[in-house]
One Martini backbone bead per residue (centre of mass of N, CA, C, O) as a GRO file, in nm:
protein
  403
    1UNK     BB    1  10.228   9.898   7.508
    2UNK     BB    2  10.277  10.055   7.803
    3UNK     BB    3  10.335  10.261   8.049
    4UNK     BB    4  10.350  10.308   8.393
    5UNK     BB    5  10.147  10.461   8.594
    6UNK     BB    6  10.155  10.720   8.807
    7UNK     BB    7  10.070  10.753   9.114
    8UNK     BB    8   9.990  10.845   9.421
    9UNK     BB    9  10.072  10.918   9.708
   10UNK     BB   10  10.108  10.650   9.964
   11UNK     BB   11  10.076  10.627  10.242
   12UNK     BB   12  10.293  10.500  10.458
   13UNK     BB   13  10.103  10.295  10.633
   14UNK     BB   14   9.988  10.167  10.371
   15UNK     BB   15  10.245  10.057  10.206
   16UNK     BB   16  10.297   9.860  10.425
   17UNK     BB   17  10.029   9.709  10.441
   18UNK     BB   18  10.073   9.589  10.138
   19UNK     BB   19  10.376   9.435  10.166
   20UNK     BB   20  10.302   9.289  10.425
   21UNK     BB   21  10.077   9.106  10.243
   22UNK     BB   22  10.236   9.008  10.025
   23UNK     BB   23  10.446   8.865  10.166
   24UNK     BB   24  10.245   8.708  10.350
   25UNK     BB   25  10.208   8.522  10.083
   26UNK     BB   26  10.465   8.456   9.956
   27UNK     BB   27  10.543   8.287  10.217
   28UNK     BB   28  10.295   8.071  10.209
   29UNK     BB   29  10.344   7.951   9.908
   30UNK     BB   30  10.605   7.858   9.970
   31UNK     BB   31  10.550   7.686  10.174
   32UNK     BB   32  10.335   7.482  10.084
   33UNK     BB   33  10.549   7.413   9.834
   34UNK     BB   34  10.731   7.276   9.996
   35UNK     BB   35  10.556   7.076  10.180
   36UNK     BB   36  10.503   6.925   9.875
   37UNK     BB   37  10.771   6.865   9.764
   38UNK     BB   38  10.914   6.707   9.988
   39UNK     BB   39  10.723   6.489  10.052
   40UNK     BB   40  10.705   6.339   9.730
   41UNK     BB   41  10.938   6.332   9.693
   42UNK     BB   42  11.188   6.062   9.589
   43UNK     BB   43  11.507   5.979   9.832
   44UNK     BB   44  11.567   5.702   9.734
   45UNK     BB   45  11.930   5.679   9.702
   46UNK     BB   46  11.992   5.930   9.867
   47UNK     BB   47  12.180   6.124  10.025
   48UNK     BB   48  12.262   6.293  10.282
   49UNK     BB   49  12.393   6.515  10.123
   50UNK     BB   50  12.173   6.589   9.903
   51UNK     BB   51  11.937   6.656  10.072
   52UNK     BB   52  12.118   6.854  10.307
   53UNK     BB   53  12.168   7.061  10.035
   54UNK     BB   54  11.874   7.095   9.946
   55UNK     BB   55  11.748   7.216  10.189
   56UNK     BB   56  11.903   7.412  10.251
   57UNK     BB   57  11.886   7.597   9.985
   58UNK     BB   58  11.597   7.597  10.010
   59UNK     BB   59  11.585   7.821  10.229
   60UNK     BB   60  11.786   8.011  10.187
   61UNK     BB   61  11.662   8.094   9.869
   62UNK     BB   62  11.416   8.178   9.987
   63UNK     BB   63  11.464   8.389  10.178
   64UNK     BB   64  11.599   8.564   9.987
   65UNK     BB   65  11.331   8.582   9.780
   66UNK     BB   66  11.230   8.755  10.072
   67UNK     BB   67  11.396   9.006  10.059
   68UNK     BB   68  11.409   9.102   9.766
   69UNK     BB   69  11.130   9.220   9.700
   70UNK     BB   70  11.090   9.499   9.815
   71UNK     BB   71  11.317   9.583   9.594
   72UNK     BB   72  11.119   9.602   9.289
   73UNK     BB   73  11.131   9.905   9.250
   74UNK     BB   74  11.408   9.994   9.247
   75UNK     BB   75  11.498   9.717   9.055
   76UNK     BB   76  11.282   9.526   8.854
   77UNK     BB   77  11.437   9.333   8.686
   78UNK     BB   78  11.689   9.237   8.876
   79UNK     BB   79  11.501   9.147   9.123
   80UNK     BB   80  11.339   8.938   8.909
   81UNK     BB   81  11.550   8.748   8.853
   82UNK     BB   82  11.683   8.663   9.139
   83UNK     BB   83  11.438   8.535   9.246
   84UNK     BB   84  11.406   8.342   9.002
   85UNK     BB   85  11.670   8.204   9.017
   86UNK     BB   86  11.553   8.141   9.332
   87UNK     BB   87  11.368   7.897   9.237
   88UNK     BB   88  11.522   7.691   9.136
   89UNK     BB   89  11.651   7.594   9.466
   90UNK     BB   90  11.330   7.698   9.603
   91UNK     BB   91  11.048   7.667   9.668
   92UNK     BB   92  11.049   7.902   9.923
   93UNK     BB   93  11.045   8.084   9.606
   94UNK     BB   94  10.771   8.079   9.461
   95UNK     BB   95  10.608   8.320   9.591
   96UNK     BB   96  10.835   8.545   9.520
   97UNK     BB   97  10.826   8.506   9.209
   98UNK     BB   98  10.506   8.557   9.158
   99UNK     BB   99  10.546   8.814   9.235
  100UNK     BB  100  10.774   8.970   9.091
  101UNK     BB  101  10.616   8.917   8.817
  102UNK     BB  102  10.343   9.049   8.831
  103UNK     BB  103  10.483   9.341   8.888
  104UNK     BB  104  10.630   9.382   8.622
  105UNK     BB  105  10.361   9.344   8.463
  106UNK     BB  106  10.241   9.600   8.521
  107UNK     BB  107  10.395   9.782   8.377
  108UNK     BB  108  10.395   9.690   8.059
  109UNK     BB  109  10.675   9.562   7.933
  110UNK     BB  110  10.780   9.346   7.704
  111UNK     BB  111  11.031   9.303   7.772
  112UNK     BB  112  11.059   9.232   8.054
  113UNK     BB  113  10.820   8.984   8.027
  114UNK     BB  114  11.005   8.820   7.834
  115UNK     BB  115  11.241   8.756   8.032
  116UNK     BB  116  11.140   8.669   8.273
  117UNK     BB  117  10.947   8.428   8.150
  118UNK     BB  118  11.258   8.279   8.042
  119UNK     BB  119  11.353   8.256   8.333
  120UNK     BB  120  11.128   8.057   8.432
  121UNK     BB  121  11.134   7.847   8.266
  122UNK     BB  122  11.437   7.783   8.304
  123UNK     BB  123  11.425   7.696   8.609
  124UNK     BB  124  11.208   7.461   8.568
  125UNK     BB  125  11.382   7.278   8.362
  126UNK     BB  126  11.650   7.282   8.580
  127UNK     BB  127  11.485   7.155   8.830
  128UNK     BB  128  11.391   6.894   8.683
  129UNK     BB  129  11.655   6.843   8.484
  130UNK     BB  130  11.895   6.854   8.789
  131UNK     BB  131  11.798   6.821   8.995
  132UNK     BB  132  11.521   6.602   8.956
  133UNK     BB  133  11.610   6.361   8.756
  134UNK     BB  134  11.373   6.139   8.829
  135UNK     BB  135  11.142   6.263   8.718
  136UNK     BB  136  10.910   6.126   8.478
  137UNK     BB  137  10.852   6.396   8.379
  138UNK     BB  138  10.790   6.537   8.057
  139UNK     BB  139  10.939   6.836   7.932
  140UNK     BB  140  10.670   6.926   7.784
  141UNK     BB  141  10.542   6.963   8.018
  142UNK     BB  142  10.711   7.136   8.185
  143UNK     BB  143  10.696   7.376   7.985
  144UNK     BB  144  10.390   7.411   7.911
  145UNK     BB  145  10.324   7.459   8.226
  146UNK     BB  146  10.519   7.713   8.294
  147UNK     BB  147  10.392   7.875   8.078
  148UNK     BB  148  10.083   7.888   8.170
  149UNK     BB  149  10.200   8.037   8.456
  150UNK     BB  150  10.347   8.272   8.311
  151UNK     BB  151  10.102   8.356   8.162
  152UNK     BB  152   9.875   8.392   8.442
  153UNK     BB  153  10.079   8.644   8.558
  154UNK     BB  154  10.130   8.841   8.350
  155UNK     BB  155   9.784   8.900   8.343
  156UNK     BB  156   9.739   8.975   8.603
  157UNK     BB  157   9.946   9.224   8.615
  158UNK     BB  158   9.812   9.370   8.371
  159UNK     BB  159   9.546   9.407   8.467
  160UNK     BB  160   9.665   9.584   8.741
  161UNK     BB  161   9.783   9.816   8.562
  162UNK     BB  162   9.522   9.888   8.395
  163UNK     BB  163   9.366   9.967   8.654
  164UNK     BB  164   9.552  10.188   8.725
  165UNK     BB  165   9.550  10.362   8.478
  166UNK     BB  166   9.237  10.384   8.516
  167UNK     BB  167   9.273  10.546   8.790
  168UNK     BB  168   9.455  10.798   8.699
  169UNK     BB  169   9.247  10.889   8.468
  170UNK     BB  170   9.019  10.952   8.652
  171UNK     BB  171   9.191  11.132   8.840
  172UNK     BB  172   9.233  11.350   8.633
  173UNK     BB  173   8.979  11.420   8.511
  174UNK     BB  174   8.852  11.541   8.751
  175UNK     BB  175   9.067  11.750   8.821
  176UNK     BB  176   9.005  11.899   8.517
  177UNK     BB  177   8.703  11.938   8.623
  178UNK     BB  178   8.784  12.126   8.866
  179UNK     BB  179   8.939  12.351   8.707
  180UNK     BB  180   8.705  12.435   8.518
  181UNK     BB  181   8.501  12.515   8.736
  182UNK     BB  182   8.675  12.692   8.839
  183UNK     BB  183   8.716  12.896   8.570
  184UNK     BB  184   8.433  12.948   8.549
  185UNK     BB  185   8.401  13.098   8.830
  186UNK     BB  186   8.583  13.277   8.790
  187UNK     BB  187   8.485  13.417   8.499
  188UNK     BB  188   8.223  13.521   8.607
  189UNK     BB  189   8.373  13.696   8.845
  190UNK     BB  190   8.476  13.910   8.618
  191UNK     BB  191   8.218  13.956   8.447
  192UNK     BB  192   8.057  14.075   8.698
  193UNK     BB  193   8.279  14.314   8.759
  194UNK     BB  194   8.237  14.462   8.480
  195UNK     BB  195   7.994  14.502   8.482
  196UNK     BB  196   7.987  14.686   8.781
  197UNK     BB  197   8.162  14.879   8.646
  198UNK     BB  198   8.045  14.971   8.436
  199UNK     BB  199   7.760  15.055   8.542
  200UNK     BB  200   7.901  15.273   8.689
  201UNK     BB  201   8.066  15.448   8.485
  202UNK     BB  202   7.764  15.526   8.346
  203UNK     BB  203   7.621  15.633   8.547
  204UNK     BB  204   7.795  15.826   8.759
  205UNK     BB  205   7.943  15.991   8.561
  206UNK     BB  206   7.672  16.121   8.477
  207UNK     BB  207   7.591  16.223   8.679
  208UNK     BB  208   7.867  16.371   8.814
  209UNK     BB  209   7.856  16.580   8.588
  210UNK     BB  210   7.640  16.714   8.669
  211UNK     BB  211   7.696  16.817   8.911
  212UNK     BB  212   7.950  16.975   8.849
  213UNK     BB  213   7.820  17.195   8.622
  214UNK     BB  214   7.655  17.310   8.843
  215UNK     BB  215   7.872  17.369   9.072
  216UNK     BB  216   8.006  17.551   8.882
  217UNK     BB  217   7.766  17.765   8.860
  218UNK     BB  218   7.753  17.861   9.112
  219UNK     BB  219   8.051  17.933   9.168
  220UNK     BB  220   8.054  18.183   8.914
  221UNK     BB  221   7.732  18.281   8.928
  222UNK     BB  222   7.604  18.330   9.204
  223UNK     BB  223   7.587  18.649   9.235
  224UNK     BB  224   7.390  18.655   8.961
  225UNK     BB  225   7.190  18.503   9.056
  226UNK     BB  226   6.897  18.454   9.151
  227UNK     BB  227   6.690  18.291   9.387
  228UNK     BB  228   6.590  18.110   9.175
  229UNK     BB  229   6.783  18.011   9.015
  230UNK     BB  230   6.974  17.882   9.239
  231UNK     BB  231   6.754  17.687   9.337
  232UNK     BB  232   6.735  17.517   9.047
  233UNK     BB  233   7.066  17.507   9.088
  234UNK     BB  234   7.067  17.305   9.342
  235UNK     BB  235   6.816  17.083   9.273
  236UNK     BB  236   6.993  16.956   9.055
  237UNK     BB  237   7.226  16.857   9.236
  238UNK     BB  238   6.992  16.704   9.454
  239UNK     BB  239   6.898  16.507   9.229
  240UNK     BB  240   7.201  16.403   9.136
  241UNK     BB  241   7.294  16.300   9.373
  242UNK     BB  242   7.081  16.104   9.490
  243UNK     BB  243   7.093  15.933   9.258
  244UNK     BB  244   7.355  15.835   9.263
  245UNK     BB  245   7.313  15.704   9.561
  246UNK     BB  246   7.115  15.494   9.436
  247UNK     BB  247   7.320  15.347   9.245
  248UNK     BB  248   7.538  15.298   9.428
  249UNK     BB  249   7.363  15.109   9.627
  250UNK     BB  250   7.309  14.935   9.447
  251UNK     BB  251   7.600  14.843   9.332
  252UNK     BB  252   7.676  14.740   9.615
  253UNK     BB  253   7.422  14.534   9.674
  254UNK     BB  254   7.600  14.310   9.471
  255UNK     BB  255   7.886  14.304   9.607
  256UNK     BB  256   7.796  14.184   9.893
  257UNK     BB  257   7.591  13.977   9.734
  258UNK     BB  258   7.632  13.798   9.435
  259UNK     BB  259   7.347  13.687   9.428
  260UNK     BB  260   7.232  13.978   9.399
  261UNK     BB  261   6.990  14.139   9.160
  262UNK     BB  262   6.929  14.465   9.289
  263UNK     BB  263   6.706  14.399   9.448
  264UNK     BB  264   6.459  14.408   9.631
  265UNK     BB  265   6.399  14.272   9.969
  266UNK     BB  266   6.074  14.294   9.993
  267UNK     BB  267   5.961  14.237   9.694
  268UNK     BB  268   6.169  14.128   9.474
  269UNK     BB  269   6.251  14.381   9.275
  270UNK     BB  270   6.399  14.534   9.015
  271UNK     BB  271   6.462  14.750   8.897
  272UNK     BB  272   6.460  14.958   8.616
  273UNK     BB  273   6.586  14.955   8.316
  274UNK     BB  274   6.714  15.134   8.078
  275UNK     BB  275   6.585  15.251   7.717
  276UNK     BB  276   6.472  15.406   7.463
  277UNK     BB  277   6.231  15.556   7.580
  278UNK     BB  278   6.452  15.721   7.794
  279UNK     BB  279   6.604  15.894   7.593
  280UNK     BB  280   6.461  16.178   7.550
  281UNK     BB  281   6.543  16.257   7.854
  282UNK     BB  282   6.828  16.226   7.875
  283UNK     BB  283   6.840  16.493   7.637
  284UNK     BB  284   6.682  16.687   7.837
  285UNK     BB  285   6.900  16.680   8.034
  286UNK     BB  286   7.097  16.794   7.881
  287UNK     BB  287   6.938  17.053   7.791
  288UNK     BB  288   6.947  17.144   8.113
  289UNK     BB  289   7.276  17.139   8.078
  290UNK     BB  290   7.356  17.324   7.813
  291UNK     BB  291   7.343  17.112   7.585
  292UNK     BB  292   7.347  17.087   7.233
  293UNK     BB  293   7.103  16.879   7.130
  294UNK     BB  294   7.094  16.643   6.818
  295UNK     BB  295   6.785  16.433   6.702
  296UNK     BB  296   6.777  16.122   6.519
  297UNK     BB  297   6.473  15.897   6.542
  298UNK     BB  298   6.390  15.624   6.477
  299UNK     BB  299   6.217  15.342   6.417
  300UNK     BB  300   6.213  15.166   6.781
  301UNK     BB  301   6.016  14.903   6.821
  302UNK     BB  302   6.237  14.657   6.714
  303UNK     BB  303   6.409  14.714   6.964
  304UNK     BB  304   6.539  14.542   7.197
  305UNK     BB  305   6.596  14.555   7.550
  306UNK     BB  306   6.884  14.523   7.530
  307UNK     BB  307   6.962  14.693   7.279
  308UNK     BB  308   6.856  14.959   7.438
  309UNK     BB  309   7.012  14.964   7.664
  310UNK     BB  310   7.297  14.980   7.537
  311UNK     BB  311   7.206  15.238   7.362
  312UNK     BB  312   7.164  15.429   7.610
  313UNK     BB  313   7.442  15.397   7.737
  314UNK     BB  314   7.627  15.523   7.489
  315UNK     BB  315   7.478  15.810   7.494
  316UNK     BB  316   7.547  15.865   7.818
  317UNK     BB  317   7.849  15.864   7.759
  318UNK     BB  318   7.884  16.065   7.532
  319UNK     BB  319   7.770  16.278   7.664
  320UNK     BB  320   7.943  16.305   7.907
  321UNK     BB  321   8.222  16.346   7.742
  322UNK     BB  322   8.097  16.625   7.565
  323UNK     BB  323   8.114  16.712   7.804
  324UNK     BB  324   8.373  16.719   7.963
  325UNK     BB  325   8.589  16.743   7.669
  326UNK     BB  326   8.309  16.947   7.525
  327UNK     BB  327   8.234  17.197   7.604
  328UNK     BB  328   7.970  17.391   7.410
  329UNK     BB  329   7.942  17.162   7.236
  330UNK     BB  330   7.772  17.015   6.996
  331UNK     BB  331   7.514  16.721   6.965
  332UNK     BB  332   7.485  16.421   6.796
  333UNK     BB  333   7.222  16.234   6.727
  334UNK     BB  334   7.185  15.860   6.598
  335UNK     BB  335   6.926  15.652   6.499
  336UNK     BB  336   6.875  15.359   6.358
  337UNK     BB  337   6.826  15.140   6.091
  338UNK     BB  338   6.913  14.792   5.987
  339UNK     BB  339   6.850  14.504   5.792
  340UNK     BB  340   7.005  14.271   5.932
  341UNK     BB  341   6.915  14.360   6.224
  342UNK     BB  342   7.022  14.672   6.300
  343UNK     BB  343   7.152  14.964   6.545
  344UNK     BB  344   7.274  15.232   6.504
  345UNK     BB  345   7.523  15.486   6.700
  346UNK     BB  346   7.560  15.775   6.681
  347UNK     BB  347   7.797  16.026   6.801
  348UNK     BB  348   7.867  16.392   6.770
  349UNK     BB  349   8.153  16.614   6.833
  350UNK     BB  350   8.318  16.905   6.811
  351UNK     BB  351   8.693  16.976   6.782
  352UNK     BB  352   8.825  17.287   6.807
  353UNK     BB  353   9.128  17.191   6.988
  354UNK     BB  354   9.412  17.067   7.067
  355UNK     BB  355   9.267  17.009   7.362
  356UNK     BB  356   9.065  16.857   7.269
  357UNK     BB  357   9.209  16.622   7.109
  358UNK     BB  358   9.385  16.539   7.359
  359UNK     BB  359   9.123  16.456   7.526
  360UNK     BB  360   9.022  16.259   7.315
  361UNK     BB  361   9.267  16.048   7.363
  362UNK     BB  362   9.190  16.013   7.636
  363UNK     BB  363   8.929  15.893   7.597
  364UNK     BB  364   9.047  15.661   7.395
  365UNK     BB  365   9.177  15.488   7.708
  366UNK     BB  366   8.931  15.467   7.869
  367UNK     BB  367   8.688  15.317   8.003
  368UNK     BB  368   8.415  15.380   7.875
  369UNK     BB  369   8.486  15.271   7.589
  370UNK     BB  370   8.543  14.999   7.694
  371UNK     BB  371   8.256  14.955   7.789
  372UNK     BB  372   8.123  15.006   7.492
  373UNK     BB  373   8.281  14.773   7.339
  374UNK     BB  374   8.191  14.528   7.527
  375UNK     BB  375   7.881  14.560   7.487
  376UNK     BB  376   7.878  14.523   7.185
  377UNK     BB  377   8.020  14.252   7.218
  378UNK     BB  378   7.775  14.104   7.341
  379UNK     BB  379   7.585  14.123   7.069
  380UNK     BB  380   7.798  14.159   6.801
  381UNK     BB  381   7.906  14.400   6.742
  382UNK     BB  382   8.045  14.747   6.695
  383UNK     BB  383   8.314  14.959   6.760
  384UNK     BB  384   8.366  15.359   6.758
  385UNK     BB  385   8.629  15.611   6.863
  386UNK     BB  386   8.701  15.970   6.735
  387UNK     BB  387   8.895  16.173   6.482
  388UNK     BB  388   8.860  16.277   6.245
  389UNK     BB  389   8.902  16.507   5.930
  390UNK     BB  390   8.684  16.731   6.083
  391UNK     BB  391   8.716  16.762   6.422
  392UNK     BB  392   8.542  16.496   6.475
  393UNK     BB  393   8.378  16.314   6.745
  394UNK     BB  394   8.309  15.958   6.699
  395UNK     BB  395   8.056  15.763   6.811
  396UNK     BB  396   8.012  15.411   6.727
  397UNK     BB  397   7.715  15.178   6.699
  398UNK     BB  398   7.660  14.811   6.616
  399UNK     BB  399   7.378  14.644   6.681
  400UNK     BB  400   7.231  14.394   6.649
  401UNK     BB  401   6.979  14.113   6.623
  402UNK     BB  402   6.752  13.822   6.607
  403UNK     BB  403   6.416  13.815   6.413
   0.00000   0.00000   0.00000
């Protein structure tokens, strides 16, 4: 057996309306049995104080066993104990004693449920033959019966306890399927965030180092150069300014919409994401920003367009990176296959004094990094990224994929 289930709090008027339909039932079947009880007693032979006192007795302690019903939640074996113990000289109080019992049995307590029945029994057996002397009928069959009743309302107790209990598991169940699938749906709702953070910081940032270096060559050289020099680094400023306006507004526009995957309104079609076909591209646009870069790219037709998205993301914040904090310095990319099969992605650029090194730390706390570890995890892969033990800073990345 268990302990009585907790149910969730019923409201005051609900409560009420429980309490009083079932007190008016045990009220009814109290009036039933004592008028079925004492039409048929055969009182010839005694007097009438035995009569008067019996009847008074009955009505006096059925009532008082309808009074204290109400207060069996708040002290439920002792006041299940005096209801039944005052059906003993009360046919009024037979259907507050089964109320009661009912009640003690819902909690499923064994301890509670054999005292209450024992206590019943023994009620009946007193009223049999103690107030009942008369009676013929034989003690055997009073304790039998006695007992099958008691045993039947045990019974439909159990059973409604059983299904409040069965009522609060399907509740709390229910509960428990409603909060995982608000934490699916916050969990979704962070991981679509990091993504579209992770996106814009490999997009703008590259784009606006581009715009920068081009700015400040324009500033501290525009004197020297030719009016073709300014005007095409001019081009190239408002070339990758535009670029950045544009994926800035794609970005955005996933952002205010949540449901839409950054395509366009009237044709209903996703810009197309960067391959490893662009890779060349992304290289020579780094070498027409005046950064040297050596590239060895090995046999990458079978290199899926997830992995290849991934791999070109990794090499494009490397390369911004390498800007950034390591200007002046060549730029090694290698991309090959590995039998796994996996991409490996390394990018190396040396780090050639203290300050760049301090920089190279700073950059290994960077969300870019973070965002490229992140990546790499996404398929399955490895990341890392320092500064060795020749001065040279390594980011390194081993994208997997099923063959």
């Amino acid at each position: 057996m268990t302990t009585t289930a907790t149910l969730p709090a019923v409201p005051v008027g609900r409560r009420i309306w429980a309490e009083t339909w079932r007190l008016a039932v045990a009220a009814l079947a109290g009036v039933i049995a004592f008028a079925l009880v004492w039409s048929s007693l055969d009182t010839a032979g005694w007097s009438d104080a035995r009569v008067g006192g019996l009847l008074v007795a009955d009505l006096l302690c059925g009532v008082l066993a309808l009074l204290l019903v109400p207060f069996r939640h708040r002290a439920p074996l002792p006041v299940t104990i005096v209801v039944v113990a005052l059906s003993t000289v009360s046919t009024l109080g037979i259907g507050a004693a089964a109320l009661a019992v009912v009640s003690i049995a819902t909690r499923r307590r064994v301890v509670e449920i054999a005292v209450t029945s024992a206590v019943m029994v023994v009620a009946t057996i007193v009223y049999e033959g103690v107030l009942v002397p008369d009676d013929a009928t034989p003690l055997w069959q009073v304790v039998a019966a006695a007992a099958v009743v008691v045993a039947l309302l045990a019974a439909i107790g159990i059973g409604i306890g059983q299904r409040r209990a069965l009522v609060v598991s399907l509740r709390e169940r229910a509960a428990l399927l409603e909060r995982d699938q608000q934490l699916r749906e916050d969990r979704a709702r962070e991981q679509e965030r990091a993504h579209i953070a992770r996106e814009m910081h490999d997009v703008l940032g590259h784009r606006l180092s581009l715009v920068a270096l081009h700015a400040g060559a324009l500033e501290y050289r525009g004197p020297a150069l030719s009016p073709d020099e300014t005007a095409a680094a001019a081009g190239v400023v408002r070339a990758e300014a535009h670029a950045a306006l544009t994926d800035l507004r794609d970005v955005l526009g996933v952002l205010r919409d949540p449901a839409s995957t950054g395509g366009d309104e009237v044709t209903g079609t996703a810009p197309p994401q960067p391959t490893l076909c662009d890779l060349p591209a992304l290289l020579d646009q780094a070498r027409a920003a005046g950064t040297t870069v050596r590239a060895t790219l090995g046999d990458l037709d079978p290199v899926p367009p997830v992995v290849g998205r991934h791999a070109y993301r990794i090499v494009q914040e490397a390369l911004t990176n390498a800007r950034r904090h390591a200007p002046g310095r060549p730029v090694d990319v290698v991309l090959d296959l590995l039998p796994t099969p996996a991409l490996r992605v390394v990018v190396t650029n040396p780090v050639a004094s203290t300050d760049d090194a301090a920089d190279a730390g700073a950059i290994d706390v960077g969300h870019g990094l973070r965002g490229l570890a992140e990546r790499a995890r996404l398929v399955g892969g490895t990341f890392r990224a320092g500064v060795g033990a020749e001065g040279v800073w390594t980011v390194e990345a081993v994208l997997p994929w099923t063959a």
